[in-house]
Amino acid sequence: MSTYKPKNFKILKIIEETPNIKTFTLKPLDETKFNFHTGQFIELTVYGIGEAPFTPSSSPYETETIDLTIMRVGRMTEVLHSMKEGDIVGVRGPYGKGYPVEEFKNKEVLIIGGGVGLAPLRSLILTLIERISEFKKIILCYGARTPQDVVYKYIFPKWKKIKGLEILRSVDRCQVDEWDETIGVVTCLLDKINVDVKNTVAIVCGPPIMMKFTTLKLVEKKFKPQQIYLSMERNMSCGLGKCGHCQIGSYFICKDGPVFSWEQLKDIPEPFE
Ligand SMILES: Cc1cc2nc3c(=O)[nH]c(=O)nc-3n(C[C@H](O)[C@H](O)[C@H](O)COP(=O)(O)OP(=O)(O)OC[C@H]3O[C@@H](n4cnc5c(N)ncnc54)[C@H](O)[C@@H]3O)c2cc1C
Ligand code: FES
């Protein structure tokens, strides 16, 4: 079978997370299991329209189905958002390297997400929760533009009960009495947390501007470049390290990433452009 030929998956369930973000639960039509490492990505085909990369937001321990949390931004995602439960899409992958979870053992894991950037981080958090005793503690700092833009609203009450997982959330703006947590950009949450910087890894995913300012703030807080991990996005085509579309410096995001340490990226001019 061609490496580029997708397998058919059925849309089992659709959750409307926000006005422009939906979570799609997909199941392979041939009933095979789908295995991936948290942080790896897949190429999703909407037949007749095109293909785009997305990172599963579900736990890799769940192999019967995968969840993709997808923001409507352009042609392909627009059509995807109009699809219904029961419709068929194509999936190929998984690709890339994902999160180096073994390197997080016995450390404090600081996870910082912005907007739909919580998608791959949800997969990571679900992975860490399965093995929670292996980490010193997990802190999630999550920011969205408004309370309506917060994804996975139904998950936070469950996560807040988990011992060893601390959650701080912020919104950039809100109406009076609409939000009783922090108001401000997500980086302001970093002033509220208490971590042992020397023994902490920081994992960041969000829009490029958020990743840039979060990285600067972590560096200011004395995180070393090798302690910071970033999920990078570029236009992709093959997903296999062959076409060069996703090049950043000397790396291919599809093959060498999409997760990179700041140590790998810091000398590349304008890595967040
Ligand atoms: C490894 C990887 C993992 C990804 N995982 C996810 C994921 O889990 N969920 C998700 O929603 N997206 C994810 N993306 C981004 C996703 O691939 C794009 O949003 C998608 O390709 C857009 O396709 P389109 O045809 O709808 O938009 P296009 O027609 O290609 O783009 C329309 C417009 O939207 C802009 N645009 C493209 N991407 C974004 C974006 N992310 N945010 C804002 N504007 C954008 C483009 O610059 C363009 O102006 C990931 C990207 C990569 C590389
Ligand atoms: S998408 Fe072709 S090399 Fe990365």
Tab-separated table of C-alpha atoms and ligand atoms in Angstrom, residues 20-22 39-43 49-57 67-79 81 95 116-117 119-120 152 205 207-208 231-236 246 253-254 257-258, ligand 1:
chain	number	residue	atom	x	y	z
A	20	ASN	CA	-14.872	27.589	16.137
A	21	ILE	CA	-13.362	24.432	17.677
A	22	LYS	CA	-14.769	20.885	17.545
A	39	GLY	CA	2.608	14.431	20.670
A	40	GLN	CA	2.918	12.624	17.315
A	41	PHE	CA	0.647	13.884	14.532
A	42	ILE	CA	-1.486	12.381	11.782
A	43	GLU	CA	-2.464	13.612	8.304
A	49	ILE	CA	-10.973	18.727	-0.418
A	50	GLY	CA	-7.501	18.041	0.952
A	51	GLU	CA	-5.263	16.910	3.737
A	52	ALA	CA	-3.874	18.622	6.873
A	53	PRO	CA	-1.841	17.662	9.949
A	54	PHE	CA	-3.413	17.380	13.418
A	55	THR	CA	-2.161	16.011	16.732
A	56	PRO	CA	-4.468	13.549	18.523
A	57	SER	CA	-5.898	15.031	21.731
A	67	ASP	CA	-9.832	12.282	19.167
A	68	LEU	CA	-8.796	15.297	17.092
A	69	THR	CA	-9.606	18.786	18.365
A	70	ILE	CA	-9.730	21.081	15.365
A	71	MET	CA	-10.078	24.823	14.950
A	72	ARG	CA	-11.893	26.112	11.847
A	73	VAL	CA	-9.371	28.360	10.089
A	74	GLY	CA	-9.532	27.696	6.338
A	75	ARG	CA	-10.837	25.626	3.460
A	76	MET	CA	-10.284	22.105	4.769
A	77	THR	CA	-11.253	22.733	8.390
A	78	GLU	CA	-14.365	24.639	7.235
A	79	VAL	CA	-15.602	21.567	5.337
A	81	HIS	CA	-16.657	21.374	10.636
A	95	TYR	CA	4.280	10.757	12.191
A	116	VAL	CA	-6.568	25.036	20.680
A	117	GLY	CA	-2.936	24.366	21.664
A	119	ALA	CA	-5.212	19.599	22.072
A	120	PRO	CA	-1.817	17.834	22.024
A	152	TYR	CA	-12.663	20.817	27.275
A	205	CYS	CA	1.842	24.662	22.822
A	207	PRO	CA	-0.306	30.223	18.809
A	208	PRO	CA	3.180	31.404	17.681
A	231	SER	CA	5.268	22.077	19.569
A	232	MET	CA	6.078	23.669	16.227
A	233	GLU	CA	3.731	24.130	13.268
A	234	ARG	CA	4.509	24.769	9.609
A	235	ASN	CA	2.657	24.026	6.386
A	236	MET	CA	3.176	20.367	5.618
A	246	CYS	CA	8.068	22.017	6.806
A	253	ILE	CA	9.146	19.540	11.607
A	254	CYS	CA	7.368	16.390	10.386
A	257	GLY	CA	9.511	17.231	15.546
A	258	PRO	CA	6.844	18.459	15.886
B	1	LIG	C1	2.124	18.989	13.467
B	1	LIG	C2	0.874	19.836	13.438
B	1	LIG	C3	-0.158	19.564	14.302
B	1	LIG	C4	-1.337	20.331	14.280
B	1	LIG	N1	-2.334	20.008	15.166
B	1	LIG	C5	-3.467	20.736	15.143
B	1	LIG	C6	-4.528	20.424	16.040
B	1	LIG	O1	-4.448	19.491	16.851
B	1	LIG	N2	-5.656	21.188	15.965
B	1	LIG	C7	-5.783	22.223	15.075
B	1	LIG	O2	-6.843	22.875	15.054
B	1	LIG	N3	-4.795	22.536	14.215
B	1	LIG	C8	-3.646	21.818	14.231
B	1	LIG	N4	-2.652	22.126	13.340
B	1	LIG	C9	-2.875	23.210	12.367
B	1	LIG	C10	-3.670	22.655	11.179
B	1	LIG	O3	-2.902	21.756	10.442
B	1	LIG	C11	-4.148	23.824	10.288
B	1	LIG	O4	-5.050	24.603	11.019
B	1	LIG	C12	-4.806	23.297	9.041
B	1	LIG	O5	-3.823	22.800	8.162
B	1	LIG	C13	-5.589	24.407	8.344
B	1	LIG	O6	-6.105	23.866	7.149
B	1	LIG	P1	-7.193	24.651	6.300
B	1	LIG	O7	-7.198	24.058	4.920
B	1	LIG	O8	-8.497	24.665	7.026
B	1	LIG	O9	-6.664	26.115	6.303
B	1	LIG	P2	-5.866	26.857	5.134
B	1	LIG	O10	-6.825	27.129	4.035
B	1	LIG	O11	-4.606	26.102	4.822
B	1	LIG	O12	-5.476	28.183	5.898
B	1	LIG	C14	-6.374	29.244	5.987
B	1	LIG	C15	-5.771	30.389	6.746
B	1	LIG	O13	-5.652	30.042	8.133
B	1	LIG	C16	-4.330	30.268	8.558
B	1	LIG	N5	-4.015	29.220	9.490
B	1	LIG	C17	-3.532	27.995	9.187
B	1	LIG	N6	-3.339	27.314	10.333
B	1	LIG	C18	-3.720	28.131	11.352
B	1	LIG	C19	-3.758	28.014	12.736
B	1	LIG	N7	-3.329	26.900	13.350
B	1	LIG	N8	-4.221	29.045	13.477
B	1	LIG	C20	-4.663	30.175	12.889
B	1	LIG	N9	-4.626	30.355	11.567
B	1	LIG	C21	-4.149	29.345	10.815
B	1	LIG	C22	-3.452	30.186	7.334
B	1	LIG	O14	-2.274	30.967	7.523
B	1	LIG	C23	-4.371	30.777	6.271
B	1	LIG	O15	-4.296	32.166	6.260
B	1	LIG	C24	-1.463	21.393	13.361
B	1	LIG	C25	-0.408	21.684	12.481
B	1	LIG	C26	0.740	20.928	12.515
B	1	LIG	C27	1.858	21.240	11.568
